[in-house]
Amino acid sequence: MSTYLEAPVETERRPLSIAITVARLALIGVALVVVAGAFAYLGGWLSPNNLTPARFTDAFERVDGVHAGFRRNHAKGVGVSGVFESNGNGARFSKAAVFHPGRVPVVGRFSLSGGQPDVADGADAVRGLGLQFNLPDGEVWRTAMINLPVFPFRTPEAFYQRLVASKPDPNTGKPDPAAVQAFLDRHPEIVQAMNVIKGQPLASGFDNSTFHGLNAFRLVNSTGSSVPVRWVLTPMQPFEAASTASSVQDKNYLFDALIAQIHRQPLRWQLILVIGQPGDPTHDATVAWPAGRERVDVGTLTLDRVDAEDTSAATDINFDPLVLPAGIAPSDDPLLSARSAVYSQSFTRREGEAKQPSPITPADVHRGD
Ligand code: HEM
């Protein structure tokens, strides 16, 4: 009896369970489409005009080519190492261990801007210095600085558009002057920044260059109060102006001089914190803060060893400016997160490639040893 009673019930349920199964499959399908769409959106495939880290890195590659294993910007360089000796003056502003009195080991890399690892050294190529401070308990602080007093670009988009406009025209081998001019007309802040940059005397080498962090950060002290900051490395080697003579220099003359100097004696810089006042722009690296801001000498960087990229620990470091210890925090500068994302993209590409030997070889670096 019960089987007769159950039978009609079963036949009524079957279409219902099929409908539920179909609905479930449809839901799973919708979820998969949403997930795939989210990946496509984040990857930039659904938004061809959006600037993504991959597009930015592609632009560096279009301008300078792909050089397997090398950085897509600041490709030419050598590794260095030494110590930072803090005098304790920074502890008033930041609880970061790097500002406690004492010494921490440092690994770094001097570089020239651009994506060509074998470019000839030139006096007006932008000089870079990436540093990693190895703090107690495994904390690190990374910063990448250049020898310009301001950055030419306020936003990542402006930098990207400049790269696109500077791509050499296949017919002339040079950037299209009309495209460059049209770009500058849209960005008067770049013209102003370039005037500031041209007004700064150019040092003869890496050793006597001032390196600027340019982006603003925030220092947080042990009571939790915070101040805006920019940092600068000022050389303890005497200033000498870059030669304006048009004589042809050796292809690696800046790096050769740096290598010879470090072999002769350690090179030193003072780390200066420039403390911002309320109202000083923290989101605009094209503008210098007014003169007269408090400048605090927080210690001395000593670099006493140089290594070729092929053997230096710095080669496999991504000098991402957002790798910060407790006590140093990012500001609202839009360049910071863009730098972090594009450096990561460049790092991922170069670490996945078989690296070609560096043009400055271990033999070049250790000739005087
Ligand atoms: C949106 C702005 C910027 C972009 C997209 C950008 C892009 C890059 C890329 C792709 C690299 C190579 C990263 C790697 O493979 O490890 C690099 C390296 C470097 N950048 Fe930037 N950069 C920007 C702004 C700046 C600024 C403002 C400074 C200086 C304050 C700077 C200084 C350096 C230095 C010194 C290096 C070489 C570091 C090293 O030796 O590894 N960059 N940049």
PDB file of C-alpha atoms in Angstrom, residues 81-365:
ATOM      1  CA  SER A  81      76.718  47.207   0.687  1.00  0.00           C
ATOM      2  CA  GLY A  82      77.688  48.787   3.998  1.00  0.00           C
ATOM      3  CA  VAL A  83      76.059  50.080   7.167  1.00  0.00           C
ATOM      4  CA  PHE A  84      73.758  52.840   8.382  1.00  0.00           C
ATOM      5  CA  GLU A  85      74.762  54.331  11.715  1.00  0.00           C
ATOM      6  CA  SER A  86      71.845  56.094  13.391  1.00  0.00           C
ATOM      7  CA  ASN A  87      72.583  58.922  15.855  1.00  0.00           C
ATOM      8  CA  GLY A  88      69.141  58.596  17.490  1.00  0.00           C
ATOM      9  CA  ASN A  89      67.863  62.025  16.333  1.00  0.00           C
ATOM     10  CA  GLY A  90      65.080  60.429  14.268  1.00  0.00           C
ATOM     11  CA  ALA A  91      63.505  58.644  17.268  1.00  0.00           C
ATOM     12  CA  ARG A  92      61.647  61.871  18.205  1.00  0.00           C
ATOM     13  CA  PHE A  93      59.613  61.520  14.994  1.00  0.00           C
ATOM     14  CA  SER A  94      59.477  57.777  14.340  1.00  0.00           C
ATOM     15  CA  LYS A  95      59.474  54.601  16.395  1.00  0.00           C
ATOM     16  CA  ALA A  96      61.196  52.729  13.503  1.00  0.00           C
ATOM     17  CA  ALA A  97      64.126  50.642  14.794  1.00  0.00           C
ATOM     18  CA  VAL A  98      66.339  52.180  12.080  1.00  0.00           C
ATOM     19  CA  PHE A  99      66.240  55.477  14.021  1.00  0.00           C
ATOM     20  CA  HIS A 100      67.289  53.982  17.373  1.00  0.00           C
ATOM     21  CA  PRO A 101      70.950  54.768  18.069  1.00  0.00           C
ATOM     22  CA  GLY A 102      73.112  52.004  16.544  1.00  0.00           C
ATOM     23  CA  ARG A 103      74.163  50.363  13.279  1.00  0.00           C
ATOM     24  CA  VAL A 104      72.188  48.300  10.771  1.00  0.00           C
ATOM     25  CA  PRO A 105      73.525  46.525   7.646  1.00  0.00           C
ATOM     26  CA  VAL A 106      72.508  47.931   4.256  1.00  0.00           C
ATOM     27  CA  VAL A 107      72.398  46.425   0.742  1.00  0.00           C
ATOM     28  CA  GLY A 108      71.998  48.821  -2.184  1.00  0.00           C
ATOM     29  CA  ARG A 109      72.265  49.400  -5.911  1.00  0.00           C
ATOM     30  CA  PHE A 110      73.466  52.392  -7.939  1.00  0.00           C
ATOM     31  CA  SER A 111      71.774  52.678 -11.319  1.00  0.00           C
ATOM     32  CA  LEU A 112      71.013  54.843 -14.342  1.00  0.00           C
ATOM     33  CA  SER A 113      67.415  55.360 -15.444  1.00  0.00           C
ATOM     34  CA  GLY A 114      66.085  53.717 -18.595  1.00  0.00           C
ATOM     35  CA  GLY A 115      65.569  50.132 -19.614  1.00  0.00           C
ATOM     36  CA  GLN A 116      68.854  49.515 -21.471  1.00  0.00           C
ATOM     37  CA  PRO A 117      71.462  47.655 -19.372  1.00  0.00           C
ATOM     38  CA  ASP A 118      74.309  48.537 -21.761  1.00  0.00           C
ATOM     39  CA  VAL A 119      73.502  52.216 -22.335  1.00  0.00           C
ATOM     40  CA  ALA A 120      76.547  54.523 -22.364  1.00  0.00           C
ATOM     41  CA  ASP A 121      76.932  56.557 -19.153  1.00  0.00           C
ATOM     42  CA  GLY A 122      75.959  60.205 -19.606  1.00  0.00           C
ATOM     43  CA  ALA A 123      76.213  63.149 -17.210  1.00  0.00           C
ATOM     44  CA  ASP A 124      72.535  63.993 -17.434  1.00  0.00           C
ATOM     45  CA  ALA A 125      71.128  60.440 -17.187  1.00  0.00           C
ATOM     46  CA  VAL A 126      69.104  60.173 -13.978  1.00  0.00           C
ATOM     47  CA  ARG A 127      71.194  58.475 -11.248  1.00  0.00           C
ATOM     48  CA  GLY A 128      69.459  56.121  -8.834  1.00  0.00           C
ATOM     49  CA  LEU A 129      70.273  54.579  -5.479  1.00  0.00           C
ATOM     50  CA  GLY A 130      68.103  51.768  -4.101  1.00  0.00           C
ATOM     51  CA  LEU A 131      68.669  50.836  -0.441  1.00  0.00           C
ATOM     52  CA  GLN A 132      67.502  48.066   1.841  1.00  0.00           C
ATOM     53  CA  PHE A 133      68.101  48.593   5.571  1.00  0.00           C
ATOM     54  CA  ASN A 134      68.088  45.219   7.382  1.00  0.00           C
ATOM     55  CA  LEU A 135      66.573  45.960  10.779  1.00  0.00           C
ATOM     56  CA  PRO A 136      66.469  43.680  13.860  1.00  0.00           C
ATOM     57  CA  ASP A 137      63.761  40.977  13.956  1.00  0.00           C
ATOM     58  CA  GLY A 138      63.713  40.572  10.178  1.00  0.00           C
ATOM     59  CA  GLU A 139      62.111  43.982   9.444  1.00  0.00           C
ATOM     60  CA  VAL A 140      63.365  45.787   6.329  1.00  0.00           C
ATOM     61  CA  TRP A 141      63.076  49.315   4.991  1.00  0.00           C
ATOM     62  CA  ARG A 142      63.451  49.780   1.230  1.00  0.00           C
ATOM     63  CA  THR A 143      63.749  53.096  -0.545  1.00  0.00           C
ATOM     64  CA  ALA A 144      64.743  53.998  -4.112  1.00  0.00           C
ATOM     65  CA  MET A 145      66.023  57.544  -4.565  1.00  0.00           C
ATOM     66  CA  ILE A 146      67.248  59.638  -7.503  1.00  0.00           C
ATOM     67  CA  ASN A 147      69.485  62.664  -8.007  1.00  0.00           C
ATOM     68  CA  LEU A 148      66.625  64.986  -9.104  1.00  0.00           C
ATOM     69  CA  PRO A 149      65.289  67.603  -6.637  1.00  0.00           C
ATOM     70  CA  VAL A 150      61.675  67.015  -7.797  1.00  0.00           C
ATOM     71  CA  PHE A 151      59.990  64.307  -9.887  1.00  0.00           C
ATOM     72  CA  PRO A 152      58.751  65.451 -13.319  1.00  0.00           C
ATOM     73  CA  PHE A 153      55.415  63.573 -13.044  1.00  0.00           C
ATOM     74  CA  ARG A 154      52.624  64.154 -10.535  1.00  0.00           C
ATOM     75  CA  THR A 155      50.595  61.048 -11.455  1.00  0.00           C
ATOM     76  CA  PRO A 156      51.346  57.584 -12.830  1.00  0.00           C
ATOM     77  CA  GLU A 157      49.199  58.441 -15.871  1.00  0.00           C
ATOM     78  CA  ALA A 158      51.393  61.455 -16.726  1.00  0.00           C
ATOM     79  CA  PHE A 159      54.546  59.301 -16.535  1.00  0.00           C
ATOM     80  CA  TYR A 160      52.918  56.627 -18.715  1.00  0.00           C
ATOM     81  CA  GLN A 161      51.767  59.165 -21.333  1.00  0.00           C
ATOM     82  CA  ARG A 162      55.283  60.631 -21.419  1.00  0.00           C
ATOM     83  CA  LEU A 163      56.697  57.163 -22.087  1.00  0.00           C
ATOM     84  CA  VAL A 164      54.200  56.619 -24.899  1.00  0.00           C
ATOM     85  CA  ALA A 165      54.993  60.044 -26.408  1.00  0.00           C
ATOM     86  CA  SER A 166      58.752  59.378 -26.161  1.00  0.00           C
ATOM     87  CA  LYS A 167      58.635  56.125 -28.136  1.00  0.00           C
ATOM     88  CA  PRO A 168      60.958  56.620 -31.134  1.00  0.00           C
ATOM     89  CA  ASP A 169      59.237  57.114 -34.491  1.00  0.00           C
ATOM     90  CA  PRO A 170      60.313  54.155 -36.722  1.00  0.00           C
ATOM     91  CA  ASN A 171      60.971  56.585 -39.629  1.00  0.00           C
ATOM     92  CA  THR A 172      63.228  59.037 -37.781  1.00  0.00           C
ATOM     93  CA  GLY A 173      64.496  56.936 -34.843  1.00  0.00           C
ATOM     94  CA  LYS A 174      63.506  59.874 -32.591  1.00  0.00           C
ATOM     95  CA  PRO A 175      60.362  60.710 -30.594  1.00  0.00           C
ATOM     96  CA  ASP A 176      57.754  62.642 -32.570  1.00  0.00           C
ATOM     97  CA  PRO A 177      58.357  66.297 -31.467  1.00  0.00           C
ATOM     98  CA  ALA A 178      54.691  67.187 -32.058  1.00  0.00           C
ATOM     99  CA  ALA A 179      53.518  64.367 -29.740  1.00  0.00           C
ATOM    100  CA  VAL A 180      56.007  65.437 -27.047  1.00  0.00           C
ATOM    101  CA  GLN A 181      54.919  69.101 -27.336  1.00  0.00           C
ATOM    102  CA  ALA A 182      51.217  68.200 -27.213  1.00  0.00           C
ATOM    103  CA  PHE A 183      51.908  66.189 -24.063  1.00  0.00           C
ATOM    104  CA  LEU A 184      53.800  69.079 -22.403  1.00  0.00           C
ATOM    105  CA  ASP A 185      50.998  71.507 -23.297  1.00  0.00           C
ATOM    106  CA  ARG A 186      48.612  69.298 -21.309  1.00  0.00           C
ATOM    107  CA  HIS A 187      51.034  69.151 -18.320  1.00  0.00           C
ATOM    108  CA  PRO A 188      52.398  72.576 -17.334  1.00  0.00           C
ATOM    109  CA  GLU A 189      53.533  71.104 -13.985  1.00  0.00           C
ATOM    110  CA  ILE A 190      56.134  69.048 -15.883  1.00  0.00           C
ATOM    111  CA  VAL A 191      57.590  72.169 -17.505  1.00  0.00           C
ATOM    112  CA  GLN A 192      57.833  73.802 -14.049  1.00  0.00           C
ATOM    113  CA  ALA A 193      59.472  70.708 -12.545  1.00  0.00           C
ATOM    114  CA  MET A 194      61.949  70.516 -15.441  1.00  0.00           C
ATOM    115  CA  ASN A 195      62.940  74.162 -14.800  1.00  0.00           C
ATOM    116  CA  VAL A 196      63.676  73.294 -11.141  1.00  0.00           C
ATOM    117  CA  ILE A 197      65.676  70.239 -12.261  1.00  0.00           C
ATOM    118  CA  LYS A 198      67.699  72.257 -14.815  1.00  0.00           C
ATOM    119  CA  GLY A 199      68.473  74.847 -12.116  1.00  0.00           C
ATOM    120  CA  GLN A 200      70.269  72.272  -9.958  1.00  0.00           C
ATOM    121  CA  PRO A 201      74.024  71.937 -10.619  1.00  0.00           C
ATOM    122  CA  LEU A 202      74.927  68.429 -11.763  1.00  0.00           C
ATOM    123  CA  ALA A 203      77.542  66.543  -9.705  1.00  0.00           C
ATOM    124  CA  SER A 204      80.462  64.814 -11.416  1.00  0.00           C
ATOM    125  CA  GLY A 205      79.700  61.290 -10.199  1.00  0.00           C
ATOM    126  CA  PHE A 206      77.584  58.950  -8.125  1.00  0.00           C
ATOM    127  CA  ASP A 207      79.825  59.556  -5.092  1.00  0.00           C
ATOM    128  CA  ASN A 208      79.074  63.283  -4.757  1.00  0.00           C
ATOM    129  CA  SER A 209      75.430  63.227  -5.870  1.00  0.00           C
ATOM    130  CA  THR A 210      72.558  64.090  -3.535  1.00  0.00           C
ATOM    131  CA  PHE A 211      69.833  61.425  -3.662  1.00  0.00           C
ATOM    132  CA  HIS A 212      66.200  62.440  -3.020  1.00  0.00           C
ATOM    133  CA  GLY A 213      63.381  60.148  -1.876  1.00  0.00           C
ATOM    134  CA  LEU A 214      60.942  62.689  -3.455  1.00  0.00           C
ATOM    135  CA  ASN A 215      57.692  60.982  -2.427  1.00  0.00           C
ATOM    136  CA  ALA A 216      56.296  62.083   0.934  1.00  0.00           C
ATOM    137  CA  PHE A 217      55.745  59.561   3.736  1.00  0.00           C
ATOM    138  CA  ARG A 218      54.496  59.832   7.321  1.00  0.00           C
ATOM    139  CA  LEU A 219      56.624  59.168  10.382  1.00  0.00           C
ATOM    140  CA  VAL A 220      54.803  57.770  13.417  1.00  0.00           C
ATOM    141  CA  ASN A 221      56.460  57.992  16.852  1.00  0.00           C
ATOM    142  CA  SER A 222      55.990  55.921  19.992  1.00  0.00           C
ATOM    143  CA  THR A 223      53.162  58.162  21.253  1.00  0.00           C
ATOM    144  CA  GLY A 224      51.278  57.628  17.976  1.00  0.00           C
ATOM    145  CA  SER A 225      51.663  61.183  16.637  1.00  0.00           C
ATOM    146  CA  SER A 226      52.683  61.521  13.005  1.00  0.00           C
ATOM    147  CA  VAL A 227      54.373  64.101  10.746  1.00  0.00           C
ATOM    148  CA  PRO A 228      54.808  64.284   6.971  1.00  0.00           C
ATOM    149  CA  VAL A 229      58.388  63.672   5.814  1.00  0.00           C
ATOM    150  CA  ARG A 230      60.627  63.509   2.777  1.00  0.00           C
ATOM    151  CA  TRP A 231      64.183  62.192   2.970  1.00  0.00           C
ATOM    152  CA  VAL A 232      67.450  63.129   1.274  1.00  0.00           C
ATOM    153  CA  LEU A 233      70.940  61.610   1.272  1.00  0.00           C
ATOM    154  CA  THR A 234      73.580  64.341   1.167  1.00  0.00           C
ATOM    155  CA  PRO A 235      77.098  63.240   0.137  1.00  0.00           C
ATOM    156  CA  MET A 236      80.070  63.695   2.469  1.00  0.00           C
ATOM    157  CA  GLN A 237      82.346  63.544  -0.609  1.00  0.00           C
ATOM    158  CA  PRO A 238      83.057  67.106  -1.843  1.00  0.00           C
ATOM    159  CA  PHE A 239      80.910  68.490  -4.661  1.00  0.00           C
ATOM    160  CA  GLU A 240      82.497  68.801  -8.069  1.00  0.00           C
ATOM    161  CA  ALA A 241      80.444  69.915 -11.066  1.00  0.00           C
ATOM    162  CA  ALA A 242      79.956  67.478 -13.958  1.00  0.00           C
ATOM    163  CA  SER A 243      82.215  68.276 -16.865  1.00  0.00           C
ATOM    164  CA  THR A 244      80.532  70.175 -19.670  1.00  0.00           C
ATOM    165  CA  ALA A 245      83.389  69.340 -22.045  1.00  0.00           C
ATOM    166  CA  SER A 246      82.115  67.548 -25.114  1.00  0.00           C
ATOM    167  CA  SER A 247      85.019  65.061 -25.097  1.00  0.00           C
ATOM    168  CA  VAL A 248      83.841  61.493 -25.563  1.00  0.00           C
ATOM    169  CA  GLN A 249      83.766  59.677 -22.236  1.00  0.00           C
ATOM    170  CA  ASP A 250      84.287  55.978 -21.694  1.00  0.00           C
ATOM    171  CA  LYS A 251      81.033  53.990 -21.935  1.00  0.00           C
ATOM    172  CA  ASN A 252      81.026  53.092 -18.212  1.00  0.00           C
ATOM    173  CA  TYR A 253      82.865  56.148 -16.890  1.00  0.00           C
ATOM    174  CA  LEU A 254      80.385  56.894 -14.070  1.00  0.00           C
ATOM    175  CA  PHE A 255      80.355  53.295 -12.823  1.00  0.00           C
ATOM    176  CA  ASP A 256      84.146  52.854 -13.300  1.00  0.00           C
ATOM    177  CA  ALA A 257      84.753  55.964 -11.162  1.00  0.00           C
ATOM    178  CA  LEU A 258      82.340  54.722  -8.464  1.00  0.00           C
ATOM    179  CA  ILE A 259      84.070  51.311  -8.352  1.00  0.00           C
ATOM    180  CA  ALA A 260      87.534  52.907  -8.085  1.00  0.00           C
ATOM    181  CA  GLN A 261      86.343  55.307  -5.331  1.00  0.00           C
ATOM    182  CA  ILE A 262      84.814  52.541  -3.183  1.00  0.00           C
ATOM    183  CA  HIS A 263      88.035  50.510  -3.556  1.00  0.00           C
ATOM    184  CA  ARG A 264      90.002  53.547  -2.320  1.00  0.00           C
ATOM    185  CA  GLN A 265      87.821  54.432   0.673  1.00  0.00           C
ATOM    186  CA  PRO A 266      84.260  53.968   1.937  1.00  0.00           C
ATOM    187  CA  LEU A 267      81.736  56.488   0.563  1.00  0.00           C
ATOM    188  CA  ARG A 268      79.444  58.309   3.015  1.00  0.00           C
ATOM    189  CA  TRP A 269      76.139  60.164   2.953  1.00  0.00           C
ATOM    190  CA  GLN A 270      74.138  61.828   5.739  1.00  0.00           C
ATOM    191  CA  LEU A 271      70.489  60.816   5.895  1.00  0.00           C
ATOM    192  CA  ILE A 272      68.383  63.958   6.347  1.00  0.00           C
ATOM    193  CA  LEU A 273      64.691  63.922   7.276  1.00  0.00           C
ATOM    194  CA  VAL A 274      62.846  66.992   5.974  1.00  0.00           C
ATOM    195  CA  ILE A 275      59.841  67.504   8.253  1.00  0.00           C
ATOM    196  CA  GLY A 276      56.731  68.858   6.524  1.00  0.00           C
ATOM    197  CA  GLN A 277      54.356  71.473   7.913  1.00  0.00           C
ATOM    198  CA  PRO A 278      50.545  71.357   7.681  1.00  0.00           C
ATOM    199  CA  GLY A 279      49.608  72.331   4.132  1.00  0.00           C
ATOM    200  CA  ASP A 280      52.820  71.075   2.517  1.00  0.00           C
ATOM    201  CA  PRO A 281      51.744  68.918  -0.441  1.00  0.00           C
ATOM    202  CA  THR A 282      52.255  65.218   0.259  1.00  0.00           C
ATOM    203  CA  HIS A 283      50.508  64.070  -2.927  1.00  0.00           C
ATOM    204  CA  ASP A 284      52.640  65.955  -5.436  1.00  0.00           C
ATOM    205  CA  ALA A 285      56.294  64.988  -5.986  1.00  0.00           C
ATOM    206  CA  THR A 286      56.674  67.654  -8.705  1.00  0.00           C
ATOM    207  CA  VAL A 287      56.725  70.409  -6.066  1.00  0.00           C
ATOM    208  CA  ALA A 288      59.524  71.016  -3.528  1.00  0.00           C
ATOM    209  CA  TRP A 289      58.465  71.956  -0.004  1.00  0.00           C
ATOM    210  CA  PRO A 290      59.210  75.572   0.984  1.00  0.00           C
ATOM    211  CA  ALA A 291      62.789  76.312   2.086  1.00  0.00           C
ATOM    212  CA  GLY A 292      63.276  76.541   5.840  1.00  0.00           C
ATOM    213  CA  ARG A 293      61.564  73.266   6.738  1.00  0.00           C
ATOM    214  CA  GLU A 294      63.209  71.513   9.703  1.00  0.00           C
ATOM    215  CA  ARG A 295      66.007  69.249   8.435  1.00  0.00           C
ATOM    216  CA  VAL A 296      67.152  66.571  10.872  1.00  0.00           C
ATOM    217  CA  ASP A 297      70.425  64.707  10.340  1.00  0.00           C
ATOM    218  CA  VAL A 298      69.563  61.205  11.566  1.00  0.00           C
ATOM    219  CA  GLY A 299      72.758  59.317  10.767  1.00  0.00           C
ATOM    220  CA  THR A 300      75.428  58.250   8.286  1.00  0.00           C
ATOM    221  CA  LEU A 301      75.254  55.747   5.448  1.00  0.00           C
ATOM    222  CA  THR A 302      78.645  54.142   4.708  1.00  0.00           C
ATOM    223  CA  LEU A 303      79.072  52.047   1.561  1.00  0.00           C
ATOM    224  CA  ASP A 304      82.342  50.110   1.512  1.00  0.00           C
ATOM    225  CA  ARG A 305      81.744  47.242  -0.917  1.00  0.00           C
ATOM    226  CA  VAL A 306      80.747  47.093  -4.567  1.00  0.00           C
ATOM    227  CA  ASP A 307      79.644  44.022  -6.541  1.00  0.00           C
ATOM    228  CA  ALA A 308      78.649  43.349 -10.140  1.00  0.00           C
ATOM    229  CA  GLU A 309      74.942  42.639 -10.669  1.00  0.00           C
ATOM    230  CA  ASP A 310      75.798  39.035 -11.518  1.00  0.00           C
ATOM    231  CA  THR A 311      76.907  38.386  -7.924  1.00  0.00           C
ATOM    232  CA  SER A 312      75.250  41.126  -5.828  1.00  0.00           C
ATOM    233  CA  ALA A 313      72.412  40.369  -3.389  1.00  0.00           C
ATOM    234  CA  ALA A 314      70.781  43.615  -4.620  1.00  0.00           C
ATOM    235  CA  THR A 315      70.009  42.087  -8.025  1.00  0.00           C
ATOM    236  CA  ASP A 316      67.166  39.999  -6.622  1.00  0.00           C
ATOM    237  CA  ILE A 317      65.764  42.790  -4.445  1.00  0.00           C
ATOM    238  CA  ASN A 318      62.693  44.711  -5.544  1.00  0.00           C
ATOM    239  CA  PHE A 319      63.305  48.196  -4.073  1.00  0.00           C
ATOM    240  CA  ASP A 320      59.563  48.712  -3.647  1.00  0.00           C
ATOM    241  CA  PRO A 321      59.041  52.048  -1.827  1.00  0.00           C
ATOM    242  CA  LEU A 322      56.123  50.591   0.137  1.00  0.00           C
ATOM    243  CA  VAL A 323      58.269  48.023   1.952  1.00  0.00           C
ATOM    244  CA  LEU A 324      58.329  50.006   5.201  1.00  0.00           C
ATOM    245  CA  PRO A 325      59.052  49.199   8.852  1.00  0.00           C
ATOM    246  CA  ALA A 326      56.633  50.043  11.688  1.00  0.00           C
ATOM    247  CA  GLY A 327      57.057  53.798  12.291  1.00  0.00           C
ATOM    248  CA  ILE A 328      57.193  54.816   8.591  1.00  0.00           C
ATOM    249  CA  ALA A 329      53.860  54.906   6.718  1.00  0.00           C
ATOM    250  CA  PRO A 330      52.846  55.838   3.149  1.00  0.00           C
ATOM    251  CA  SER A 331      51.373  59.275   2.370  1.00  0.00           C
ATOM    252  CA  ASP A 332      48.542  60.039  -0.056  1.00  0.00           C
ATOM    253  CA  ASP A 333      51.036  60.383  -2.957  1.00  0.00           C
ATOM    254  CA  PRO A 334      49.471  58.481  -5.906  1.00  0.00           C
ATOM    255  CA  LEU A 335      52.942  57.551  -7.225  1.00  0.00           C
ATOM    256  CA  LEU A 336      53.615  55.248  -4.272  1.00  0.00           C
ATOM    257  CA  SER A 337      51.049  52.522  -4.942  1.00  0.00           C
ATOM    258  CA  ALA A 338      51.732  52.775  -8.697  1.00  0.00           C
ATOM    259  CA  ARG A 339      55.470  52.329  -8.125  1.00  0.00           C
ATOM    260  CA  SER A 340      54.840  49.355  -5.880  1.00  0.00           C
ATOM    261  CA  ALA A 341      52.586  47.659  -8.463  1.00  0.00           C
ATOM    262  CA  VAL A 342      54.820  48.359 -11.497  1.00  0.00           C
ATOM    263  CA  TYR A 343      58.064  47.359  -9.690  1.00  0.00           C
ATOM    264  CA  SER A 344      56.357  44.088  -8.783  1.00  0.00           C
ATOM    265  CA  GLN A 345      55.405  43.527 -12.435  1.00  0.00           C
ATOM    266  CA  SER A 346      58.954  44.306 -13.599  1.00  0.00           C
ATOM    267  CA  PHE A 347      60.387  42.069 -10.857  1.00  0.00           C
ATOM    268  CA  THR A 348      58.088  39.152 -11.792  1.00  0.00           C
ATOM    269  CA  ARG A 349      59.039  39.418 -15.468  1.00  0.00           C
ATOM    270  CA  ARG A 350      62.799  39.708 -14.903  1.00  0.00           C
ATOM    271  CA  GLU A 351      62.956  36.951 -12.281  1.00  0.00           C
ATOM    272  CA  GLY A 352      61.174  34.585 -14.692  1.00  0.00           C
ATOM    273  CA  GLU A 353      63.761  35.115 -17.448  1.00  0.00           C
ATOM    274  CA  ALA A 354      67.237  33.646 -17.957  1.00  0.00           C
ATOM    275  CA  LYS A 355      69.356  36.693 -17.117  1.00  0.00           C
ATOM    276  CA  GLN A 356      72.028  37.744 -19.576  1.00  0.00           C
ATOM    277  CA  PRO A 357      75.447  38.648 -18.054  1.00  0.00           C
ATOM    278  CA  SER A 358      75.613  42.222 -16.831  1.00  0.00           C
ATOM    279  CA  PRO A 359      77.647  44.627 -19.015  1.00  0.00           C
ATOM    280  CA  ILE A 360      79.617  45.663 -15.901  1.00  0.00           C
ATOM    281  CA  THR A 361      81.249  42.320 -15.096  1.00  0.00           C
ATOM    282  CA  PRO A 362      82.625  40.917 -11.827  1.00  0.00           C
ATOM    283  CA  ALA A 363      86.094  41.318 -13.406  1.00  0.00           C
ATOM    284  CA  ASP A 364      85.421  45.068 -13.978  1.00  0.00           C
ATOM    285  CA  VAL A 365      84.354  45.455 -10.359  1.00  0.00           C
TER     286      VAL A 365
END
